[in-house]
């Protein structure tokens, strides 16, 4: 009978959450393996790290997937049961509350990760970030197109342009959060940003 390997002496889920917070705070390149192992607890050695996560890149992918699952901020953009304007507002408002909230690093891990990745970074990892950004951008566009179709927005509205305006604001909130603006201030900017939608609204009698 073959011998079993040594039992794992650390909690993998806790370690993954710690890694997610480190990558979120510092980015992929600036987070070292020594930082990761220290944050994951005393029970993890280099061999156990690689046995559990294979590589730093694989760990980042898993941490990013955990982030996207835990903080599904833009789900409203893809919910056709919601009115288009409400869907856009909910996505921005939820993002503002999370990004400026407590218990985790400030800002959005996807946005900040996209800003810190170097050209030499793994294409597989950069593609994950790109896919997430594209899904958000497509969600904004879908809401705009639904607004035009329903008559809520003028037919002359440019779906791509209006969607990019909201997408830019969505990602820009990460900078505001990292600059430690109060959550109430960032939430107020969301209300003001919805004026972009209202300016494109069709005039009804």
Tab-separated table of C-alpha atoms in Angstrom:
chain	number	residue	atom	x	y	z
A	1	UNK	CA	0.000	0.000	0.000
A	2	UNK	CA	1.373	3.399	-0.939
A	3	UNK	CA	1.991	5.961	1.777
A	4	UNK	CA	-0.274	8.926	1.951
A	5	UNK	CA	1.204	12.414	1.765
A	6	UNK	CA	1.462	14.579	4.838
A	7	UNK	CA	-1.901	16.054	5.838
A	8	UNK	CA	-2.470	19.699	5.012
A	9	UNK	CA	-1.931	21.870	8.098
A	10	UNK	CA	-3.719	24.988	6.902
A	11	UNK	CA	-7.266	25.913	5.937
A	12	UNK	CA	-7.320	26.220	2.156
A	13	UNK	CA	-10.433	28.410	2.044
A	14	UNK	CA	-9.016	30.828	4.597
A	15	UNK	CA	-5.703	30.868	2.734
A	16	UNK	CA	-7.455	31.622	-0.550
A	17	UNK	CA	-9.370	34.528	0.979
A	18	UNK	CA	-6.151	35.943	2.421
A	19	UNK	CA	-4.492	35.653	-0.981
A	20	UNK	CA	-7.455	37.374	-2.621
A	21	UNK	CA	-7.103	40.323	-0.245
A	22	UNK	CA	-3.371	40.593	-0.913
A	23	UNK	CA	-3.773	40.524	-4.689
A	24	UNK	CA	-6.657	42.976	-4.378
A	25	UNK	CA	-4.556	45.380	-2.315
A	26	UNK	CA	-1.201	45.130	-4.096
A	27	UNK	CA	-1.797	43.599	-7.522
A	28	UNK	CA	-0.341	40.439	-9.035
A	29	UNK	CA	3.250	41.521	-9.682
A	30	UNK	CA	3.730	43.391	-6.392
A	31	UNK	CA	2.493	40.513	-4.250
A	32	UNK	CA	5.401	38.212	-3.441
A	33	UNK	CA	5.274	34.523	-2.589
A	34	UNK	CA	6.689	35.312	0.838
A	35	UNK	CA	3.825	37.740	1.472
A	36	UNK	CA	1.314	35.160	0.335
A	37	UNK	CA	2.744	32.417	2.531
A	38	UNK	CA	2.924	34.744	5.538
A	39	UNK	CA	-0.693	35.827	5.107
A	40	UNK	CA	-1.878	32.263	4.671
A	41	UNK	CA	-0.645	31.216	8.107
A	42	UNK	CA	2.207	29.373	9.733
A	43	UNK	CA	0.972	26.004	8.515
A	44	UNK	CA	1.926	26.567	4.896
A	45	UNK	CA	5.384	25.810	3.540
A	46	UNK	CA	6.685	26.202	0.014
A	47	UNK	CA	5.928	22.537	-0.869
A	48	UNK	CA	2.425	22.720	0.628
A	49	UNK	CA	1.783	26.008	-1.190
A	50	UNK	CA	2.613	24.512	-4.570
A	51	UNK	CA	0.720	21.314	-3.760
A	52	UNK	CA	-2.400	23.315	-2.932
A	53	UNK	CA	-2.266	26.041	-5.587
A	54	UNK	CA	0.284	24.889	-8.221
A	55	UNK	CA	1.665	28.377	-8.887
A	56	UNK	CA	1.245	32.050	-8.064
A	57	UNK	CA	-0.569	32.530	-11.363
A	58	UNK	CA	-2.979	29.684	-10.660
A	59	UNK	CA	-3.591	31.103	-7.193
A	60	UNK	CA	-4.360	34.519	-8.676
A	61	UNK	CA	-6.854	33.009	-11.109
A	62	UNK	CA	-8.587	31.200	-8.275
A	63	UNK	CA	-8.552	34.320	-6.073
A	64	UNK	CA	-10.051	36.382	-8.895
A	65	UNK	CA	-12.779	33.797	-9.445
A	66	UNK	CA	-13.554	33.916	-5.716
A	67	UNK	CA	-13.775	37.712	-5.875
A	68	UNK	CA	-16.157	37.633	-8.843
A	69	UNK	CA	-18.339	35.038	-7.125
A	70	UNK	CA	-18.370	36.849	-3.778
A	71	UNK	CA	-18.884	40.368	-5.123
A	72	UNK	CA	-21.253	39.915	-8.055
A	73	UNK	CA	-21.898	43.645	-8.270
A	74	UNK	CA	-23.086	43.862	-11.856
A	75	UNK	CA	-25.623	41.038	-11.888
A	76	UNK	CA	-28.451	43.559	-12.262
A	77	UNK	CA	-27.108	44.584	-15.681
A	78	UNK	CA	-27.912	41.120	-16.983
A	79	UNK	CA	-31.373	40.831	-15.388
A	80	UNK	CA	-34.033	41.583	-18.026
A	81	UNK	CA	-36.756	41.606	-15.364
A	82	UNK	CA	-35.399	44.920	-14.063
A	83	UNK	CA	-36.147	48.259	-15.687
A	84	UNK	CA	-33.009	49.396	-17.558
A	85	UNK	CA	-32.397	52.503	-15.457
A	86	UNK	CA	-32.886	50.567	-12.217
A	87	UNK	CA	-30.454	47.897	-13.399
A	88	UNK	CA	-27.748	50.480	-14.100
A	89	UNK	CA	-28.339	52.291	-10.806
A	90	UNK	CA	-28.189	49.066	-8.784
A	91	UNK	CA	-24.885	48.037	-10.385
A	92	UNK	CA	-23.288	51.412	-9.648
A	93	UNK	CA	-24.775	51.747	-6.166
A	94	UNK	CA	-23.750	48.236	-5.096
A	95	UNK	CA	-20.275	48.880	-6.431
A	96	UNK	CA	-19.972	52.167	-4.544
A	97	UNK	CA	-21.017	50.543	-1.276
A	98	UNK	CA	-18.649	47.596	-1.683
A	99	UNK	CA	-15.629	49.501	-2.958
A	100	UNK	CA	-15.742	52.045	-0.149
A	101	UNK	CA	-16.835	49.512	2.472
A	102	UNK	CA	-14.877	47.831	5.252
A	103	UNK	CA	-13.584	44.314	5.844
A	104	UNK	CA	-11.594	44.151	2.612
A	105	UNK	CA	-9.302	46.331	0.481
A	106	UNK	CA	-10.808	49.434	-1.101
A	107	UNK	CA	-11.718	49.585	-4.773
A	108	UNK	CA	-12.473	46.859	-7.318
A	109	UNK	CA	-10.053	43.949	-7.699
A	110	UNK	CA	-10.726	43.693	-11.447
A	111	UNK	CA	-10.216	47.398	-12.122
A	112	UNK	CA	-7.133	47.717	-9.941
A	113	UNK	CA	-5.707	44.455	-11.249
A	114	UNK	CA	-6.081	45.671	-14.823
A	115	UNK	CA	-4.174	48.849	-13.947
A	116	UNK	CA	-1.233	47.049	-12.340
A	117	UNK	CA	-0.632	44.176	-14.766
A	118	UNK	CA	2.533	44.503	-16.809
A	119	UNK	CA	2.756	43.742	-20.558
A	120	UNK	CA	4.808	40.657	-19.737
A	121	UNK	CA	2.054	39.211	-17.536
A	122	UNK	CA	0.382	35.921	-18.314
A	123	UNK	CA	-2.079	36.212	-21.174
A	124	UNK	CA	-4.373	33.716	-19.429
A	125	UNK	CA	-4.644	35.978	-16.385
A	126	UNK	CA	-5.009	39.204	-18.350
A	127	UNK	CA	-7.731	37.540	-20.402
A	128	UNK	CA	-9.707	36.790	-17.236
A	129	UNK	CA	-9.609	40.467	-16.307
A	130	UNK	CA	-10.451	41.484	-19.860
A	131	UNK	CA	-13.412	39.106	-19.975
A	132	UNK	CA	-14.786	40.517	-16.717
A	133	UNK	CA	-14.463	44.099	-17.949
A	134	UNK	CA	-16.084	43.184	-21.260
A	135	UNK	CA	-19.025	41.516	-19.509
A	136	UNK	CA	-19.616	44.651	-17.442
A	137	UNK	CA	-19.364	46.910	-20.484
A	138	UNK	CA	-21.725	44.669	-22.457
A	139	UNK	CA	-24.140	44.747	-19.530
A	140	UNK	CA	-24.293	48.532	-19.558
A	141	UNK	CA	-24.825	48.506	-23.311
A	142	UNK	CA	-27.597	45.933	-23.009
A	143	UNK	CA	-29.420	48.176	-20.519
A	144	UNK	CA	-29.065	51.194	-22.803
A	145	UNK	CA	-30.356	49.221	-25.781
A	146	UNK	CA	-33.314	47.982	-23.753
A	147	UNK	CA	-34.008	51.571	-22.689
A	148	UNK	CA	-34.060	52.703	-26.310
A	149	UNK	CA	-36.288	49.814	-27.361
A	150	UNK	CA	-38.779	50.481	-24.576
A	151	UNK	CA	-38.927	54.191	-25.360
A	152	UNK	CA	-37.346	55.157	-22.045
A	153	UNK	CA	-34.388	56.637	-23.934
A	154	UNK	CA	-34.427	58.650	-27.146
A	155	UNK	CA	-33.925	56.668	-30.346
A	156	UNK	CA	-31.042	58.969	-31.223
A	157	UNK	CA	-29.106	57.754	-28.176
A	158	UNK	CA	-25.749	56.169	-29.036
A	159	UNK	CA	-25.717	52.852	-27.093
A	160	UNK	CA	-21.938	52.439	-27.250
A	161	UNK	CA	-21.190	55.972	-26.079
A	162	UNK	CA	-23.643	55.981	-23.178
A	163	UNK	CA	-22.551	52.512	-22.085
A	164	UNK	CA	-18.904	53.633	-22.066
A	165	UNK	CA	-19.802	56.660	-19.952
A	166	UNK	CA	-21.269	54.416	-17.257
A	167	UNK	CA	-18.465	51.871	-17.623
A	168	UNK	CA	-15.853	54.598	-17.160
A	169	UNK	CA	-17.616	55.861	-14.055
A	170	UNK	CA	-17.890	52.298	-12.720
A	171	UNK	CA	-14.134	51.763	-12.958
A	172	UNK	CA	-13.321	55.285	-11.798
A	173	UNK	CA	-14.923	54.631	-8.437
A	174	UNK	CA	-11.930	52.439	-7.578
A	175	UNK	CA	-9.689	55.499	-7.607
A	176	UNK	CA	-12.116	57.407	-5.387
A	177	UNK	CA	-12.253	54.497	-2.955
A	178	UNK	CA	-8.454	54.157	-2.874
A	179	UNK	CA	-8.233	57.893	-2.157
A	180	UNK	CA	-10.382	57.107	0.911
A	181	UNK	CA	-13.332	59.254	0.012
A	182	UNK	CA	-16.231	58.587	2.347
A	183	UNK	CA	-18.733	55.982	1.239
A	184	UNK	CA	-21.565	58.521	1.461
A	185	UNK	CA	-19.694	60.824	-0.926
A	186	UNK	CA	-19.166	58.095	-3.502
A	187	UNK	CA	-22.801	57.009	-3.222
A	188	UNK	CA	-23.855	60.600	-3.920
A	189	UNK	CA	-21.760	60.610	-7.095
A	190	UNK	CA	-23.763	57.600	-8.297
A	191	UNK	CA	-26.984	59.576	-7.978
A	192	UNK	CA	-25.425	62.448	-9.917
A	193	UNK	CA	-24.033	60.076	-12.560
A	194	UNK	CA	-27.540	58.798	-13.263
A	195	UNK	CA	-28.213	62.272	-14.596
A	196	UNK	CA	-26.422	61.067	-17.742
A	197	UNK	CA	-29.225	58.563	-18.243
A	198	UNK	CA	-31.918	61.127	-17.472
A	199	UNK	CA	-30.421	63.570	-19.970
A	200	UNK	CA	-30.905	60.924	-22.671
A	201	UNK	CA	-34.466	60.115	-21.607
A	202	UNK	CA	-37.183	60.581	-24.160
A	203	UNK	CA	-39.616	63.455	-23.546
A	204	UNK	CA	-43.065	62.155	-22.825
A	205	UNK	CA	-46.215	64.154	-22.436
